[in-house]
Coordinates of C-alpha atoms in Angstrom, one line a residue:
X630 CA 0.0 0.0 0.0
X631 CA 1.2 3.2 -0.9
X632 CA 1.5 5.9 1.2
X633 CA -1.1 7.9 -0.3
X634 CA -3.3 5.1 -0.1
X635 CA -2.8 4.9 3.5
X636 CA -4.0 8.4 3.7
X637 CA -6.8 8.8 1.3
X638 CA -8.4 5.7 1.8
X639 CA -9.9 6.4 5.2
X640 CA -10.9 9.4 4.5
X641 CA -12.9 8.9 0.8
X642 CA -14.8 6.3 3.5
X643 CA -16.1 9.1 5.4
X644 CA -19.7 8.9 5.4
X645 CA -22.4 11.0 6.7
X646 CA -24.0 8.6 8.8
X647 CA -21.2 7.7 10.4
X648 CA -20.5 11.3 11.8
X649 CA -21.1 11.9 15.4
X650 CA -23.4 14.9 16.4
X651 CA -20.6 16.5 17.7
X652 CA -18.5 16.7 14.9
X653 CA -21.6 17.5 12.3
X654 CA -21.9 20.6 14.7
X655 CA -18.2 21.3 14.9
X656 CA -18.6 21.8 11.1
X657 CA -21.0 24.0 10.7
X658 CA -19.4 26.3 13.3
X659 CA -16.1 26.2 11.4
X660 CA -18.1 27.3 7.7
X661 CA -20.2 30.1 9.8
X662 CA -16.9 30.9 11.3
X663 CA -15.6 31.1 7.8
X664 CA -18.5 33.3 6.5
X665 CA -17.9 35.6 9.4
X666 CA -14.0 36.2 8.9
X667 CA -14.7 36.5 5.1
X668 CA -17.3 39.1 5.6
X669 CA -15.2 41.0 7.9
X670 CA -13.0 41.5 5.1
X671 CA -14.8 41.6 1.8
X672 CA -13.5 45.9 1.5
X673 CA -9.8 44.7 2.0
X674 CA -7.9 45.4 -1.3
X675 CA -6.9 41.8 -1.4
X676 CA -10.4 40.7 -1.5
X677 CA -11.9 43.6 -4.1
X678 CA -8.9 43.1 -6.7
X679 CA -9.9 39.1 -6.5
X680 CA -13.9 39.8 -7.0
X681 CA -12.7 42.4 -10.0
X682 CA -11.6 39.4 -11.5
X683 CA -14.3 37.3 -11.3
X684 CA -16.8 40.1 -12.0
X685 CA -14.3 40.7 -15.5
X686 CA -14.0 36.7 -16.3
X687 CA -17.3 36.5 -18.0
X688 CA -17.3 33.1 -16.8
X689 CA -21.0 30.8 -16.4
X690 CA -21.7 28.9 -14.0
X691 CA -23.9 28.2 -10.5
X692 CA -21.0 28.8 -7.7
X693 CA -22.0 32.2 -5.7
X694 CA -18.9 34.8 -5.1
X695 CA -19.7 35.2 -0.9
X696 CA -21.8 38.2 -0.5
X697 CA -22.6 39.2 -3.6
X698 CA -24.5 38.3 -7.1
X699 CA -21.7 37.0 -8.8
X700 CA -22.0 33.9 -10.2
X701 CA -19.1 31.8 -11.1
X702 CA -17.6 28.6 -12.0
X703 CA -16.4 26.8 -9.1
X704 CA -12.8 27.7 -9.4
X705 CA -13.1 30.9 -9.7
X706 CA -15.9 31.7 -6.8
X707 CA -13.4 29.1 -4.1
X708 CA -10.0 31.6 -5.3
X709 CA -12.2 34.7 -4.0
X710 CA -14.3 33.0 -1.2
X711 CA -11.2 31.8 0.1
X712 CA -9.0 35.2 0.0
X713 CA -12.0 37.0 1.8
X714 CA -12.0 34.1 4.4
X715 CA -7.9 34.8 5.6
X716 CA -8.6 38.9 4.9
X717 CA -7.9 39.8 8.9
X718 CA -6.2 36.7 10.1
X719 CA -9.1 35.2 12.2
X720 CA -9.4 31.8 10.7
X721 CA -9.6 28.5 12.4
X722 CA -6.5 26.7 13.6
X723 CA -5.2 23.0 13.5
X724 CA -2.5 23.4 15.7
X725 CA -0.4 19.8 14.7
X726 CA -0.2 20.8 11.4
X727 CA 0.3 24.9 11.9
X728 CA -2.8 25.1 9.3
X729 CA -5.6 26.9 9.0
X730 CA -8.1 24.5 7.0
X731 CA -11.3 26.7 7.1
X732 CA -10.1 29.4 5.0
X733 CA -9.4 26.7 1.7
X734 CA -11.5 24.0 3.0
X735 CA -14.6 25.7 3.2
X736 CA -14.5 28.2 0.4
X737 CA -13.7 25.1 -1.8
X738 CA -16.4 22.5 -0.7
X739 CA -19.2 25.2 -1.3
X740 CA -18.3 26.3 -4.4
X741 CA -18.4 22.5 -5.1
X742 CA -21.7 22.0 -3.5
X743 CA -23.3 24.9 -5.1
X744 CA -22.1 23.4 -8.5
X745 CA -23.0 20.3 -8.1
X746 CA -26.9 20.6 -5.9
X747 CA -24.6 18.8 -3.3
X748 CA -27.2 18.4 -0.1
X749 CA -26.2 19.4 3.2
X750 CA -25.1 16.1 4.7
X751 CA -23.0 16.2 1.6
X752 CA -21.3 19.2 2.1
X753 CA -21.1 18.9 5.6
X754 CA -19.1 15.5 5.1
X755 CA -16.6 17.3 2.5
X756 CA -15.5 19.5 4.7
X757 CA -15.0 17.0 7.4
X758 CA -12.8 14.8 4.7
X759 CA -11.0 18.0 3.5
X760 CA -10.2 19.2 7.0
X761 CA -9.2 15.2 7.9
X762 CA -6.7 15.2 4.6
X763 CA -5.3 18.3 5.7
X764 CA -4.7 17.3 9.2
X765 CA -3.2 13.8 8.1
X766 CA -0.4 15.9 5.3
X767 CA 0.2 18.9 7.4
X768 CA 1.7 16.7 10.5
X769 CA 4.7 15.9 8.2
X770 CA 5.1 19.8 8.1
X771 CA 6.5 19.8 11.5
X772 CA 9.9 19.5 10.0
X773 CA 12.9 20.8 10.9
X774 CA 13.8 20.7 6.8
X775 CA 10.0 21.9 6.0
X776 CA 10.6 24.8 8.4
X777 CA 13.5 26.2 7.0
X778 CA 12.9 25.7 3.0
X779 CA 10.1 29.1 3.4
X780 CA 7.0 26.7 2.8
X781 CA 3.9 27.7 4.4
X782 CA 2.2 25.2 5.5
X783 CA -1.7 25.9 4.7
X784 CA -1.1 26.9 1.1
X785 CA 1.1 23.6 0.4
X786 CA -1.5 21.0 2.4
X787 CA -4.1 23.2 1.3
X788 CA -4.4 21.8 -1.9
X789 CA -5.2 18.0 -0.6
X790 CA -7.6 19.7 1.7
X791 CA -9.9 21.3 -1.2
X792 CA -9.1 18.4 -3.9
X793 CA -10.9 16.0 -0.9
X794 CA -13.2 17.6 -0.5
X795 CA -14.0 18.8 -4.3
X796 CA -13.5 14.6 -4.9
X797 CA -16.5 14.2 -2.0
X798 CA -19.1 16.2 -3.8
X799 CA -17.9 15.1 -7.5
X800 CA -18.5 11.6 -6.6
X801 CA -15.1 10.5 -7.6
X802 CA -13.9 7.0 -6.8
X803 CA -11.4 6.1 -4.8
X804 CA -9.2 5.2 -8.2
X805 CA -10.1 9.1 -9.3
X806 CA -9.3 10.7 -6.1
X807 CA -6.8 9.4 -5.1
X808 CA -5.0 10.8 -9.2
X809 CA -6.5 14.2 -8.2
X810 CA -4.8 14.4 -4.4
X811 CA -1.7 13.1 -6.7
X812 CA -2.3 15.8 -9.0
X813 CA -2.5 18.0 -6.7
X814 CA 0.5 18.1 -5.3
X815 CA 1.9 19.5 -8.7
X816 CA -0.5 22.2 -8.0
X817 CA 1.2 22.5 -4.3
X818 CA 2.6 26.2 -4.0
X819 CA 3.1 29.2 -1.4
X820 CA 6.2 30.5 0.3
X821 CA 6.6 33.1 3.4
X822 CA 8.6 35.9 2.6
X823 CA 5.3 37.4 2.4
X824 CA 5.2 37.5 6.6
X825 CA 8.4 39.2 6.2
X826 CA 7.7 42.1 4.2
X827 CA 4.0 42.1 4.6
X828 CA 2.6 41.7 1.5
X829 CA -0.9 40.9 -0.4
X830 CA 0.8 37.5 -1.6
X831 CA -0.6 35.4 1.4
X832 CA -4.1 36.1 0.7
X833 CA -3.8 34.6 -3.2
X834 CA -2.2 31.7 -1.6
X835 CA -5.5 30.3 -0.1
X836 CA -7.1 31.4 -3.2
X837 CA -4.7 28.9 -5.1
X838 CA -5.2 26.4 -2.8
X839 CA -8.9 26.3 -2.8
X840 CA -9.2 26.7 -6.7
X841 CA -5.8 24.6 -7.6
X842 CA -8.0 21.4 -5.1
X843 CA -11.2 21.8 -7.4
X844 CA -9.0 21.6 -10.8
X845 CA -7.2 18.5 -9.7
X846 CA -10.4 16.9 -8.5
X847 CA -11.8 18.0 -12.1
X848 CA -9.1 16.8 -13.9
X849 CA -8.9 13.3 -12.1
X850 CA -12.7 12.9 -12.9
X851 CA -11.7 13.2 -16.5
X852 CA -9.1 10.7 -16.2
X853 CA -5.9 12.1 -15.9
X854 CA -3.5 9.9 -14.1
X855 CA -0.5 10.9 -11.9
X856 CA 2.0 9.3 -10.1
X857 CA 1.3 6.7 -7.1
X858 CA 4.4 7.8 -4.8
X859 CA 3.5 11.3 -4.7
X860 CA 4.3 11.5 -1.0
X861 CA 7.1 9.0 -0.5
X862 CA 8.8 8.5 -4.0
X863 CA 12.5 9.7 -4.5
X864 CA 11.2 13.1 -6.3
X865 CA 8.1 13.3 -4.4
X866 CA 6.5 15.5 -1.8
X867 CA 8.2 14.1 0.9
X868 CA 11.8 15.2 -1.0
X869 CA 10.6 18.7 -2.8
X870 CA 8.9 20.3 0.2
X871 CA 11.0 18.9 3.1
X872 CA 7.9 16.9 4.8
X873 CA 8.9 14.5 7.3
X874 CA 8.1 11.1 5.8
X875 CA 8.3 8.9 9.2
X876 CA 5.6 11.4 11.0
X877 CA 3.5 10.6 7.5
X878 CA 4.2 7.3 8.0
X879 CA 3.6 6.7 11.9
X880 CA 0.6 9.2 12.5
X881 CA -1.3 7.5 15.0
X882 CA -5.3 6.6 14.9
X883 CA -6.8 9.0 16.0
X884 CA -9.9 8.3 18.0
X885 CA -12.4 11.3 16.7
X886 CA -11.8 13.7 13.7
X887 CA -9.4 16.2 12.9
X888 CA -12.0 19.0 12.9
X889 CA -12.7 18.2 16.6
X890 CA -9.1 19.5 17.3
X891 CA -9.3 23.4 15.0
X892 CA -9.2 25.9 17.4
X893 CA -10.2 29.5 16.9
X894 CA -8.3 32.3 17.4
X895 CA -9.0 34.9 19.7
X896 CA -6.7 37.8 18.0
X897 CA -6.6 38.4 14.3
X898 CA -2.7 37.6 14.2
X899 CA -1.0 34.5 13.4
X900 CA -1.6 31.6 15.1
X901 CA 2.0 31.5 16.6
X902 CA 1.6 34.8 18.8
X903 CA -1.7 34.2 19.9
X904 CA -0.2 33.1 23.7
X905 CA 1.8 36.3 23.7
X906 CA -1.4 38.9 22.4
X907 CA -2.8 37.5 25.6
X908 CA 0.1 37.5 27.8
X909 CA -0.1 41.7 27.2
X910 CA -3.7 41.6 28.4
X911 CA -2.7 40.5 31.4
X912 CA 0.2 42.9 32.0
X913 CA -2.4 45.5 30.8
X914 CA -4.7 43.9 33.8
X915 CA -2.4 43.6 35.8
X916 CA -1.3 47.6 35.6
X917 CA 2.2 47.9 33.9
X918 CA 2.5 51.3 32.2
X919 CA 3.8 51.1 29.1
X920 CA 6.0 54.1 29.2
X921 CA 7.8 52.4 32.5
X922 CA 8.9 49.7 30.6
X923 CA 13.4 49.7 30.4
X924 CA 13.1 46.4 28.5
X925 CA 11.4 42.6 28.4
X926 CA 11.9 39.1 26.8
X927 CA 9.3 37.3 25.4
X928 CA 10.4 33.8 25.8
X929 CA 8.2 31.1 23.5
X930 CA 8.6 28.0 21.8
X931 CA 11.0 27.3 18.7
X932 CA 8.7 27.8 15.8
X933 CA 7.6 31.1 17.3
X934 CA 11.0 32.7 17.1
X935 CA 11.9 31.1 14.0
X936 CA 8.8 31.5 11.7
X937 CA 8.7 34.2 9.4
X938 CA 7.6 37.8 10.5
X939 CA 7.1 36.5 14.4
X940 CA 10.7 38.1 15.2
X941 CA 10.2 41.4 14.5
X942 CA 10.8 44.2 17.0
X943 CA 11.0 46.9 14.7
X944 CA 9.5 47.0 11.1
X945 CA 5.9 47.9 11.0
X946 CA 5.9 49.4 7.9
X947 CA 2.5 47.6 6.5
X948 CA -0.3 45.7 8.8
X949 CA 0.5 42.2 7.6
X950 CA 3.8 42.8 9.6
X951 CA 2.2 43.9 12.6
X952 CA 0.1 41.0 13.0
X953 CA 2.9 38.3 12.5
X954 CA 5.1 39.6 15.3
X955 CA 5.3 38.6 19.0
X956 CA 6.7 42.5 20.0
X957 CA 4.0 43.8 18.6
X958 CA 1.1 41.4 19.9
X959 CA 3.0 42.1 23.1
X960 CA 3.3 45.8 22.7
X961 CA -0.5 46.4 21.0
X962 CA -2.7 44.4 23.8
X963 CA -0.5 45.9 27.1
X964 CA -1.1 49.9 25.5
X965 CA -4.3 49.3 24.0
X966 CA -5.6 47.2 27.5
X967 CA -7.7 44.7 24.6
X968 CA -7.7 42.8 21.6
X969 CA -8.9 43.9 18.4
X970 CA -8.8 43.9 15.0
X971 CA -7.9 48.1 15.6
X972 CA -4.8 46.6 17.6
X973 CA -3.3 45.8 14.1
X974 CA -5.0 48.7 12.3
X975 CA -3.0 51.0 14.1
X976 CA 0.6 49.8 13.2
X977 CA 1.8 53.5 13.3
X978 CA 1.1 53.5 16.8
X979 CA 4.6 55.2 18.1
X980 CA 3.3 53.8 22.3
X981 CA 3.6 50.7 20.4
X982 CA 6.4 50.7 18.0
X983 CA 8.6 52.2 21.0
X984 CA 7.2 49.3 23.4
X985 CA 7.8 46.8 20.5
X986 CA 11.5 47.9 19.8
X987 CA 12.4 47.1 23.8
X988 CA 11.3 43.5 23.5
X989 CA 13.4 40.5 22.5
X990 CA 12.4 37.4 21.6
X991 CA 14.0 34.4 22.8
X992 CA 13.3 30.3 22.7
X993 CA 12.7 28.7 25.6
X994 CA 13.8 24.9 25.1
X995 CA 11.4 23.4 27.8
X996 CA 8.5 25.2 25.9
X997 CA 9.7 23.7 22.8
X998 CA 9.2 20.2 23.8
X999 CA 5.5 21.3 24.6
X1000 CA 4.6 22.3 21.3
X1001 CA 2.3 22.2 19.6
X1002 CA 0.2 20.1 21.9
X1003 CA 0.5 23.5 24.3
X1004 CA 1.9 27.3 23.6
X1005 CA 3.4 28.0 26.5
X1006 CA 4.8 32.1 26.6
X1007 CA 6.9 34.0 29.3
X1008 CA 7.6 37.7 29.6
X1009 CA 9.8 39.0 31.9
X1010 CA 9.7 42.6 32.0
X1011 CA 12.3 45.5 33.7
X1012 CA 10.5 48.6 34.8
X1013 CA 12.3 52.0 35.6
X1014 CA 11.5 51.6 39.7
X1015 CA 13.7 48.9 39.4
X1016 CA 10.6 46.4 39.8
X1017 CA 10.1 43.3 37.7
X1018 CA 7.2 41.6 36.1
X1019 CA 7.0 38.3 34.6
X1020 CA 3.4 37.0 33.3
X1021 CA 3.2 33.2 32.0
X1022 CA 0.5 31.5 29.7
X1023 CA 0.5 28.1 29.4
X1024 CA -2.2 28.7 26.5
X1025 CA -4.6 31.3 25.0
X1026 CA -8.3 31.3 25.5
X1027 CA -9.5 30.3 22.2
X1028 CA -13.1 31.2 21.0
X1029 CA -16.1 28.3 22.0
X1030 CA -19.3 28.4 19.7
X1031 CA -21.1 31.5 22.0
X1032 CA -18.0 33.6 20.9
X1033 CA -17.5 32.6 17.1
X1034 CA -21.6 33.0 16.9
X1035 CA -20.8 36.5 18.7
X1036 CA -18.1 37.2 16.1
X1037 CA -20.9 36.4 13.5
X1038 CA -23.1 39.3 14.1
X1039 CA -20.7 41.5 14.8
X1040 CA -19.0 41.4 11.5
X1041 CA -21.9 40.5 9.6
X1042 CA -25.1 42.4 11.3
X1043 CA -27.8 41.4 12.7
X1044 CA -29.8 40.6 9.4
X1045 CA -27.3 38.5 7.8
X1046 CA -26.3 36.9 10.5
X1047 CA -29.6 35.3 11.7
X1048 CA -29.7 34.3 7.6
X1049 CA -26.5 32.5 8.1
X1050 CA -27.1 30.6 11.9
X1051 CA -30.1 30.1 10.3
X1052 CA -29.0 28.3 7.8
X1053 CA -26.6 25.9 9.2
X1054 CA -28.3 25.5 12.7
X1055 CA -31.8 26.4 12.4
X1056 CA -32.1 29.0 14.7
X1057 CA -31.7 33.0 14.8
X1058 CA -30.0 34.5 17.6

């Protein structure tokens, strides 16, 4: 058995009546989690030069562009969808994989549905498989080699996330989709220099993803074959993109789904500094003044010093920037005494920047050996008295379904979002 066999093969076996309430819940919180986060940013540049584009393809077909009358083929509406879903960093989180499934996922497997008159049990199972695949790929990201090659993980595992689920509602069989998760791996693209300069380059990543899943899907349905080793063979994924073969190889069984372990973020940053946000909210609580501050050490795990754009004390030239770093998480929740999306907004902030440029960023090994099953931070903190203040989190407070349902009306309004909850769970607020 191949190694992509091993991996598929459960997962194009998910069935519908075979899903526990729990998790047929869990997914209809992460798509009206989706919604929400892609509402919240449908006026960002990013998402308004991807809907020009879709308005200017002339292209036919019965997939809806989120929000809007557009109508598109599938492709095309899953590239938008999915940019407006990462436009203010508040999408879900699988933290073994250091993915964020909903925003390619989701975007995919409705365009898919809408398509295809998919039912809801339907869709609802796709985006369990898709979030499943992506899980089962992205735990071979956490690589030392993956780490330092510039991958980023959700646009490279991305792919296998939407082509599952794209394969679900196209009625593939297992022969079909498992040539289109082959295929796309070809399709497999995204690097991080973006978090590093802070460009619009992140957001067309899940955009690819989502619409590069659907064409492989397509393509496999049409017959196309690809190669069998995809993962393990001597010029396959494993090799190109640095994944580490033997966690591929040695996952264990895991007794629920995947999408019973996404998490959801409670700061519109990345998912690597939402300990440290927190850990300022609680030197904010705690009353530390910002402008008594000499210096301070964040200390965190190894991917958090190490990924791109969370080191960064000093260059806040564009907002992308702001929300990858730990200083500035730090900085922005101890002056602004909250977390907000206006945290990140206000990257010119010079209480900020100048609290930002005092703090250093440093790994702490025991915390290493945590992650990612915890995200433990420390900061240790000199005031000019002479005092000195240390606040530890273990972990960050993630959102529970009364907060992302909360995050629902207050990006989308009351009207839409009593149309949305009532969609997925019957009810209105």
């Amino acid at each position: 058995m191949t190694l992509s066999e091993k991996l598929v093969t459960p997962v194009y076996n998910i069935k519908y009546e075979d899903l526990p309430e729990k998790v047929i819940n869990k997914a209809k919180l992460c798509v009206i989690h989706s919604l929400s986060c892609g509402y919240a940013g449908i006026e960002e540049r990013w998402s308004k030069a991807a809907r020009t584009i879709a308005e200017e393809s002339g292209s036919f077909g019965k997939a809806s562009v989120w929000f809007s009358d557009i109508k598109t083929t599938m492709e095309q509406a899953a590239f938008v969808n999915a940019v407006y879903a990462q436009s203010i960093l508040y999408e879900d989180i699988h933290r073994d994989s250091n993915a964020h499934p909903g925003v390619v996922v989701i975007p995919a497997a409705l365009a898919a549905a809408e398509e295809t008159g998919a039912s809801m049990e339907e869709l609802l199972t796709a985006i369990v498989a898709g979030y499943e695949i992506m899980a089962k790929v992205g735990r071979g990201t956490n690589s030392q080699d993956f780490s330092t090659r510039g991958f980023r993980p959700t646009s490279i595992t991305g792919t296998f996330g939407s082509c599952i689920a794209a394969g679900h509602l196209l009625k593939l069989t297992l022969e079909q989709q498992l040539a289109a998760f082959s295929l796309s791996a070809s399709l497999a693209s995204g690097i991080n220099q973006w978090a590093i300069e802070g460009t619009d380059d992140l957001y067309i990543q899940n955009g690819n993803a989502a619409k590069a899943g659907i064409l492989a899907a397509q393509l496999a349905k049409q017959g196309l074959q690809a190669p069998k080793e995809i993962l393990e063979g001597k010029a396959g994924v494993c090799r190109a993109f640095g994944l580490s073969k033997e966690k591929l190889e040695t996952q264990k069984g895991n007794k629920d789904f995947a999408i019973m372990e996404v998490l959801f973020k409670p700061a519109p940053a990345c998912a690597l500094v939402q300990t440290t946000a927190q850990a300022g909210l609680e030197a904010a609580e705690d009353g530390v003044v910002p402008g008594e501050i000499l210096k301070g050490t964040i200390y965190t795990f190894a991917l958090g010093t190490t990924y791109a754009g969370c080191d960064n004390s000093e260059k806040f030239e564009k907002l992308l920037q702001a929300r990858m770093s730990n200083q500035f998480n730090f900085a922005a929740a101890l002056v602004k005494g909250k977390i907000t999306n206006g945290n990140y907004c206000d990257f010119e902030n010079p209480d900020i920047r100048r609290l930002a440029g005092l703090l250093s960023l440093k790994e702490e090994p025991e915390y290493t050996l945590q992650f990612p099953e915890k995200q433990p931070v420390r900061v240790e903190l000199e005031l000019s008295n002479g005092e000195k203040k240390v606040f530890y989190k273990e972990e960050p407070v993630y959102l529970n379904q009364k907060n992302v349902i909360e995050k629902l009306y207050e990006h989308c309004g009351e009207t839409l979002g009593n149309k949305v909850l009532s969609i997925f769970f019957g009810q209105k607020r």
